[in-house]
Short mmCIF file of C-alpha atoms and ligand atoms in Angstrom, two decimals:
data_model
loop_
_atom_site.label_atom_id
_atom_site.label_comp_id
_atom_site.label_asym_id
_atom_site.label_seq_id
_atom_site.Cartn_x
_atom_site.Cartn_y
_atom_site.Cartn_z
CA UNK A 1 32.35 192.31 108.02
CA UNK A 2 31.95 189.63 105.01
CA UNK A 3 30.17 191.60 102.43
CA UNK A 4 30.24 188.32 100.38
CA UNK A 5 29.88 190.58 97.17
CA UNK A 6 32.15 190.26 93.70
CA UNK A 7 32.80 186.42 94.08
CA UNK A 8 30.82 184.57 90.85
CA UNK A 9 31.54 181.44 91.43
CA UNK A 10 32.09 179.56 95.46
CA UNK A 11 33.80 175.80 95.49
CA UNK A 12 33.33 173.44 97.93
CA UNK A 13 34.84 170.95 97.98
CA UNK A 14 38.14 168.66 98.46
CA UNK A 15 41.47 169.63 97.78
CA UNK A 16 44.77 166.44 97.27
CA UNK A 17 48.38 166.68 96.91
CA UNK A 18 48.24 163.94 94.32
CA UNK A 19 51.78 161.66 94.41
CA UNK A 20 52.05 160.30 90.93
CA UNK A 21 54.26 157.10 90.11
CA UNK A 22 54.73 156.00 87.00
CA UNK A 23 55.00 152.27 86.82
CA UNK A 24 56.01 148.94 84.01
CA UNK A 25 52.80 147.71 85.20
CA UNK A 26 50.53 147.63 88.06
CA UNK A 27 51.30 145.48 90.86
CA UNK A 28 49.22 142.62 91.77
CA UNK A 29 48.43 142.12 95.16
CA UNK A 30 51.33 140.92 97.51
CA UNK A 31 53.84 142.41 94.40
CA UNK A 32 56.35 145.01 94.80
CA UNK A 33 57.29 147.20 91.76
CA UNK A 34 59.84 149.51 91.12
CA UNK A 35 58.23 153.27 89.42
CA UNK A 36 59.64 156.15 88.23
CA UNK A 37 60.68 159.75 90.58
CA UNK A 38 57.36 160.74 92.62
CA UNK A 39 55.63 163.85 91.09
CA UNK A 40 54.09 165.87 93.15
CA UNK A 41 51.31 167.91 91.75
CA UNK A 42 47.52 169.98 93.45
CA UNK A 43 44.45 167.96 92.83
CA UNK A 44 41.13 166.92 94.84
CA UNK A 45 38.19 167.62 92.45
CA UNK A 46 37.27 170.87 94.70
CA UNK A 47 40.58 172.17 93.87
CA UNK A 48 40.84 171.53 90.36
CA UNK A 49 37.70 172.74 89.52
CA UNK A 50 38.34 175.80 91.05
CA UNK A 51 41.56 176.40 89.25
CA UNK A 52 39.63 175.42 86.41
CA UNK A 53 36.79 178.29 86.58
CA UNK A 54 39.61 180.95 87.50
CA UNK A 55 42.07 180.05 84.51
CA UNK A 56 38.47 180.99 82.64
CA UNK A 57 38.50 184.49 84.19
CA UNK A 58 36.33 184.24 86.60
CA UNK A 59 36.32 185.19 90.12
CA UNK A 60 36.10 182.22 92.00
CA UNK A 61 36.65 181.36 96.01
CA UNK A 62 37.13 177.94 97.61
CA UNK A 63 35.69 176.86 100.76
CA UNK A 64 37.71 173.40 102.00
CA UNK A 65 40.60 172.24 104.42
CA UNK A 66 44.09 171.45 104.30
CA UNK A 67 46.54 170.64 107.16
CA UNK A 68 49.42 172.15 108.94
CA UNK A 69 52.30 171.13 107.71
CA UNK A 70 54.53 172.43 104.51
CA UNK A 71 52.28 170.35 101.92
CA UNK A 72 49.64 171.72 103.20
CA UNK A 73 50.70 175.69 102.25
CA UNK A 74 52.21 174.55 99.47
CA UNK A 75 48.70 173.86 98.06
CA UNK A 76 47.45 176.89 99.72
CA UNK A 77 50.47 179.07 97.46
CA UNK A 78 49.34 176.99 94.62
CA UNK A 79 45.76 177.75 94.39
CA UNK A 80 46.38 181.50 95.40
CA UNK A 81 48.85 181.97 92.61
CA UNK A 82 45.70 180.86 90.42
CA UNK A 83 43.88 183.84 91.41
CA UNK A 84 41.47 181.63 93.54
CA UNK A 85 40.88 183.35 97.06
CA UNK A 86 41.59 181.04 99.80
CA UNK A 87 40.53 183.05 102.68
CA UNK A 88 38.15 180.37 103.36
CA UNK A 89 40.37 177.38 103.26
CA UNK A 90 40.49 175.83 106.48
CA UNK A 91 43.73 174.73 108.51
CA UNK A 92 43.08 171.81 110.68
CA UNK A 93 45.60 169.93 112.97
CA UNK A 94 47.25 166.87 110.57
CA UNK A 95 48.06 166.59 106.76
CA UNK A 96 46.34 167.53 103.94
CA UNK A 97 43.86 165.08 101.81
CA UNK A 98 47.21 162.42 99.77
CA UNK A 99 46.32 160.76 96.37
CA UNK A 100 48.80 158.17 95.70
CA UNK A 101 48.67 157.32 91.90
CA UNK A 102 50.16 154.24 90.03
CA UNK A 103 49.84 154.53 86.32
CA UNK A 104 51.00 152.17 84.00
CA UNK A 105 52.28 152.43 79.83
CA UNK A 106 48.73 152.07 78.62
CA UNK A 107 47.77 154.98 81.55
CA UNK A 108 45.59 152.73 83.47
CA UNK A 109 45.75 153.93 87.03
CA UNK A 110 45.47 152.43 90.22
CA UNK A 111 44.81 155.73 93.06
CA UNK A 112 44.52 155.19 96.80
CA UNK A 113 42.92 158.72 98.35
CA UNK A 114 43.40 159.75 101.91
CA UNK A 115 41.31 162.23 102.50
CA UNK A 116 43.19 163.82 105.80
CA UNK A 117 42.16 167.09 106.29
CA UNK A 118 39.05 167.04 104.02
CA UNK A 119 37.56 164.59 106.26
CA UNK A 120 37.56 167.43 108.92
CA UNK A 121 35.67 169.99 106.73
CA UNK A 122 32.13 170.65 108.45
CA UNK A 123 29.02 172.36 108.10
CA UNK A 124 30.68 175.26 110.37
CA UNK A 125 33.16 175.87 108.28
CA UNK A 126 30.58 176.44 105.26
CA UNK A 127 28.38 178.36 107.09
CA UNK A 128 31.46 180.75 108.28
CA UNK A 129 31.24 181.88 104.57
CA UNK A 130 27.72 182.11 104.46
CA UNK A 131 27.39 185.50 102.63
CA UNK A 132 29.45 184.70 100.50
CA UNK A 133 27.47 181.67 99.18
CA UNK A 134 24.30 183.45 99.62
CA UNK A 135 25.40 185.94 97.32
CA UNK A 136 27.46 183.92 94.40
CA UNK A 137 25.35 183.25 90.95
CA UNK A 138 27.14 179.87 91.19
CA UNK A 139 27.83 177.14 93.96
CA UNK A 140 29.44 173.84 92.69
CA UNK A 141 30.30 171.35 94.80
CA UNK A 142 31.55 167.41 94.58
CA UNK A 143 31.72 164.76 97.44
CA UNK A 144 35.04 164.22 98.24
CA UNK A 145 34.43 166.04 101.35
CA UNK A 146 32.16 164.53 104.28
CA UNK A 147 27.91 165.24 102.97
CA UNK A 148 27.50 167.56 106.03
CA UNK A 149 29.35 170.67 104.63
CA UNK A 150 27.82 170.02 100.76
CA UNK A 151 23.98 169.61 102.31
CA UNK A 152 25.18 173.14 104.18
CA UNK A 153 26.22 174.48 101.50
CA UNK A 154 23.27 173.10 98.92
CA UNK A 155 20.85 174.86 101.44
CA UNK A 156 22.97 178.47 101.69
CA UNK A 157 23.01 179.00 97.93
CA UNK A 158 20.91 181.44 96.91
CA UNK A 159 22.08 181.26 92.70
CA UNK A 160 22.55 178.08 91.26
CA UNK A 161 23.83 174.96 93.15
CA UNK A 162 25.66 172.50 90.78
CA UNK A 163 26.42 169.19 92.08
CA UNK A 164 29.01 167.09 90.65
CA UNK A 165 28.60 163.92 91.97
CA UNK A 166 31.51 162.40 92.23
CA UNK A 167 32.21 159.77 93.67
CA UNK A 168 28.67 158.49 94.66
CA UNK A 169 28.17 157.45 98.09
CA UNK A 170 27.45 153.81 98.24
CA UNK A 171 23.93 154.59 99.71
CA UNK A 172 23.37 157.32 97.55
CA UNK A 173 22.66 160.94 97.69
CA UNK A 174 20.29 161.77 100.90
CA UNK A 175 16.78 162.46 100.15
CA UNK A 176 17.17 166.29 101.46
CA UNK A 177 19.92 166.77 99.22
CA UNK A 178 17.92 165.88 96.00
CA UNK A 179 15.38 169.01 95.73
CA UNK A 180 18.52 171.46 96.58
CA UNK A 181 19.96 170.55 93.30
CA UNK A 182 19.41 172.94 90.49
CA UNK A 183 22.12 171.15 88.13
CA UNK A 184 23.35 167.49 88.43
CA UNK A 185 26.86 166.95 86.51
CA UNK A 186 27.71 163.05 86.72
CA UNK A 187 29.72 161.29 84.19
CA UNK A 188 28.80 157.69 82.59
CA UNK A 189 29.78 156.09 85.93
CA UNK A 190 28.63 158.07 88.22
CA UNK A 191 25.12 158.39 85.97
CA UNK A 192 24.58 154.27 86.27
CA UNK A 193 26.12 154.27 90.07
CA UNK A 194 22.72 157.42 91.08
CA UNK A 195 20.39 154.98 89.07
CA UNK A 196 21.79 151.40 90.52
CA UNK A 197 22.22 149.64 86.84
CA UNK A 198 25.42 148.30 85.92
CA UNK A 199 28.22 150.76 83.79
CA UNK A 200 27.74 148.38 80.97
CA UNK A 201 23.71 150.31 80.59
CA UNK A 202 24.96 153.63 79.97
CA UNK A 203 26.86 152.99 76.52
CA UNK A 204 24.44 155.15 74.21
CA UNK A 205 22.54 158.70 74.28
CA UNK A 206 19.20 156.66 73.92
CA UNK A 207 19.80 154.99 77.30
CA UNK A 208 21.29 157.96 78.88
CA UNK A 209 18.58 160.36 78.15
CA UNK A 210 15.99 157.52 79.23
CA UNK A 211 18.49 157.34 82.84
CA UNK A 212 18.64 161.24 83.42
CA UNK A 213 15.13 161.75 83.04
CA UNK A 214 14.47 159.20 85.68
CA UNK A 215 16.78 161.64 88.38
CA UNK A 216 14.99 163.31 90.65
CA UNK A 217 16.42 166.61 89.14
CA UNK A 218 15.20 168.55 86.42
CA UNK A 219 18.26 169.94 85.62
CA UNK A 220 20.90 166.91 84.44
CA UNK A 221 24.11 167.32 82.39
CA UNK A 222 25.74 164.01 81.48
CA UNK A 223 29.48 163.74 80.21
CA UNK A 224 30.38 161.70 77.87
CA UNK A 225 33.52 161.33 77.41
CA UNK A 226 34.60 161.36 73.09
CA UNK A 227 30.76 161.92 72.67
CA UNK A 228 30.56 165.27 74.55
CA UNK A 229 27.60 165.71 77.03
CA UNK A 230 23.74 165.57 77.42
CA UNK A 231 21.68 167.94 78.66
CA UNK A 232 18.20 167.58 79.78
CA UNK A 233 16.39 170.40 80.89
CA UNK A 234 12.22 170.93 81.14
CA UNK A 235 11.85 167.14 80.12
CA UNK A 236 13.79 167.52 76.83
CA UNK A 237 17.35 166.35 76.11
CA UNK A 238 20.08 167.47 73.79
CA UNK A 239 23.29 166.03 72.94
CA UNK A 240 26.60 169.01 72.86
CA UNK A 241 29.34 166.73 70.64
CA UNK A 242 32.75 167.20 71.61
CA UNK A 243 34.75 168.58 69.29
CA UNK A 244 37.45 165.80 67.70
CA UNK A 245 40.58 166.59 69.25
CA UNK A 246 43.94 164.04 69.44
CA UNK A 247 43.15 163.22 73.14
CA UNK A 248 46.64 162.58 75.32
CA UNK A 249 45.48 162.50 78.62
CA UNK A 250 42.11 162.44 79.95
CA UNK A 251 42.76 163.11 83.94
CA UNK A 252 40.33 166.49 84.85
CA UNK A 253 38.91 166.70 81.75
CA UNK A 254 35.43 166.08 84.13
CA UNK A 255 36.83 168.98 86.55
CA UNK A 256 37.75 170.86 83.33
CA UNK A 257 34.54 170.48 82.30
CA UNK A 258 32.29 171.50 85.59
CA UNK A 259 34.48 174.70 86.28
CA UNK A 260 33.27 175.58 83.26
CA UNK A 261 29.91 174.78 83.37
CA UNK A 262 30.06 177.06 86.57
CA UNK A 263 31.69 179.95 84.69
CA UNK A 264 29.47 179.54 81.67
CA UNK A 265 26.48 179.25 84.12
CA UNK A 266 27.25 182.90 86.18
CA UNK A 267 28.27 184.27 82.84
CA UNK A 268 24.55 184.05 82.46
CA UNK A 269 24.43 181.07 79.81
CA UNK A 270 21.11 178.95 79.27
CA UNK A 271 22.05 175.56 80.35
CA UNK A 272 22.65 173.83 77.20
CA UNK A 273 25.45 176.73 75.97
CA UNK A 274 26.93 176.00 78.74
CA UNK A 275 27.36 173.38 78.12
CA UNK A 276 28.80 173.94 74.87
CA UNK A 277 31.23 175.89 76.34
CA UNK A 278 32.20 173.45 78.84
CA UNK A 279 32.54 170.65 76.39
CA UNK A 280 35.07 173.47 74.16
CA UNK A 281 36.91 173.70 77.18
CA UNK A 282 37.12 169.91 77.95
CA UNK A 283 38.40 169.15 74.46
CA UNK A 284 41.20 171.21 74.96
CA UNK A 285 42.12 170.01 78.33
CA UNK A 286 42.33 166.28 76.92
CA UNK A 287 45.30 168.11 73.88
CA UNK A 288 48.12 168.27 77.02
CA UNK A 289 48.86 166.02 80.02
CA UNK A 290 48.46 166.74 83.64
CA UNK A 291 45.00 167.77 85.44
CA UNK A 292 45.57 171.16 86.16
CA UNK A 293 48.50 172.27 83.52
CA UNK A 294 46.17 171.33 80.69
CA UNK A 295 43.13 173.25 81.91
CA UNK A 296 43.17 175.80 79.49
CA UNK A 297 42.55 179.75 79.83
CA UNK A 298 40.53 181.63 78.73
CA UNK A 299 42.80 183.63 75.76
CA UNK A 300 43.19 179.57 74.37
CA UNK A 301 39.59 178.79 74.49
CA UNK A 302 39.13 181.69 72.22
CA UNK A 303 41.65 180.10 69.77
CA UNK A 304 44.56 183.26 70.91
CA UNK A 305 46.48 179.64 72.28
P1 ADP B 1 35.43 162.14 83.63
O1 ADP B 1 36.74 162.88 83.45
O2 ADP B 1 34.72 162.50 84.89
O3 ADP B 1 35.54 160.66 83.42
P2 ADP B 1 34.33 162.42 80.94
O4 ADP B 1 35.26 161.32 80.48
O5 ADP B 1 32.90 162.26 80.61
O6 ADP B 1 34.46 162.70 82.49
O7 ADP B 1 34.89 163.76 80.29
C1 ADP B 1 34.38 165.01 80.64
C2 ADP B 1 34.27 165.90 79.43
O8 ADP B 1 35.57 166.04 78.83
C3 ADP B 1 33.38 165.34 78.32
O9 ADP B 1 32.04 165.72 78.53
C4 ADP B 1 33.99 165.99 77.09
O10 ADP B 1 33.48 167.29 76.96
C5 ADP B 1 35.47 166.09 77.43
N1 ADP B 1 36.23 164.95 76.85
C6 ADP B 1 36.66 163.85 77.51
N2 ADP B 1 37.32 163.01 76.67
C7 ADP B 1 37.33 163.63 75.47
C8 ADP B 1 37.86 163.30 74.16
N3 ADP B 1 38.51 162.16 73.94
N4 ADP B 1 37.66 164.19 73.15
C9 ADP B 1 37.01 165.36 73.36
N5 ADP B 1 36.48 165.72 74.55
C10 ADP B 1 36.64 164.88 75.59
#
């Protein structure tokens, strides 16, 4: 019997073996380049955000899919060995989600995602780990996986369901899903992308602030990159400043930054200090490269390094 008891924080969403390639520069189309060795490393935003809330001590469990074959357990071994339970990760027939990723001197990036076995996650599979969802403080979920399973799992929740938007559908989020959202977590892009104005609106707070409030959702917390995040909660909005840190690579500081906000949110935190908490742990995630190796625990968040 699933007692669905002692899990703070359930993630559902997508889970990638990203295939990095580090290139002179970026082909053009029709151009063939030669790159660097292939490294192989865990993403998907589901994933990483997962690993993120666990390396923060938390108890966390991810509901998703991965294939069959040996990439597919790999990521299985990988997420496991980061404490996060995977009793709910799916094994469907066919490889796992594949990010291929070109990046170039100046680290722009060029990344093709195939979403393989995420495509097959449903609303079964979410509802299979029902009591567990109905009985974690915190949900958090992204849309790299097909809106079935996150509208599923929006509507078990019983704590709080945080929604990271990312990406946005290009028609959207669905009515129904709107009024299941206690906290919305989209960055600059994604903010302008939910309100259908160009990226070029969302350069200052002022104009931020005056976008969130106009979300159906009265619980919005935009990142912001350098300038940290803004939170706007009963109709008022505060800007969290990131702390100024030598940034090296920004890849998951986003994910850093909403496994947080999960574990600082089922830690009990008001909104906004968790959001202070999140942007801490952002700031240090931007310090090292890689996604997942620069998510930082929780003995280095409290300065211990
Ligand atoms: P995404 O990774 O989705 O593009 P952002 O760029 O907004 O998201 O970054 C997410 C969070 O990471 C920010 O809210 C901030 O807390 C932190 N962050 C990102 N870049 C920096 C930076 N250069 N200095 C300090 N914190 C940063």
């Amino acid at each position: 019997m699933d007692l669905g008891t002692g899990t703070d924080i359930v993630v559902v969403g997508s889970v990638n073996l990203d295939q990095v390639i580090e290139v002179g520069t970026l082909p053009v189309p029709g151009e063939t380049v030669q790159g660097g060795p292939i490294i192989r490393l865990g993403g998907g935003k589901g994933a990483n955000q997962a690993v993120a809330a666990a390396r923060l001590g938390r108890s966390v469990a991810f509901v998703g899919a991965v294939g069959t074959d040996a990439d597919s357990a790999e990521l299985r071994r990988e997420l496991a060995a980061e404490g996060v339970d995977v009793s709910r990760l799916a094994a469907v027939d066919g490889p796992p989600g594949h990010a291929v990723v070109l990046v170039d001197r100046q680290a722009e990036n060029c990344v093709v995602v195939s979403p393989g076995a995420n495509s097959a996650l449903d609303a079964g599979s979410v509802r299979a780990a029902g009591a567990l969802l109905e009985s974690a403080p915190v949900v958090l979920a992204q849309l790299e996986i097909p809106m079935p399973p996150v509208l599923a799992a929006a509507r078990l929740a019983r704590g709080t369901f945080v929604l990271n938007p990312a990406p946005v559908p290009a028609a959207g989020l669905p009515t129904e899903l709107w009024p299941l959202v206690d906290v919305l977590v989209p960055n600059r892009t994604e903010l302008a992308r939910l309100c259908g104005v160009p990226d070029s609106a969302v350069r200052d707070a002022a104009e931020v602030a005056r976008l969130a409030a106009g979300l159906p959702c009265p619980r919005v917390v935009v990142t912001l990159g350098a300038d940290g995040a803004l939170v706007r909660e009963n109709g008022r909005c505060e800007l969290v400043a990131a702390p100024a840190v030598r940034a090296v690579d920004t890849t998951g500081a986003g994910d850093t930054f909403c496994g947080a906000l999960a574990v600082g949110l089922a830690e009990g935190l008001a909104l906004v200090e968790a959001a202070r908490f999140a942007v801490r742990a952002a700031a240090l995630s931007v310090e090292r490269t890689g996604a997942r190796t620069a998510m930082p625990t929780r003995a280095r968040l409290a300065g211990e390094r």
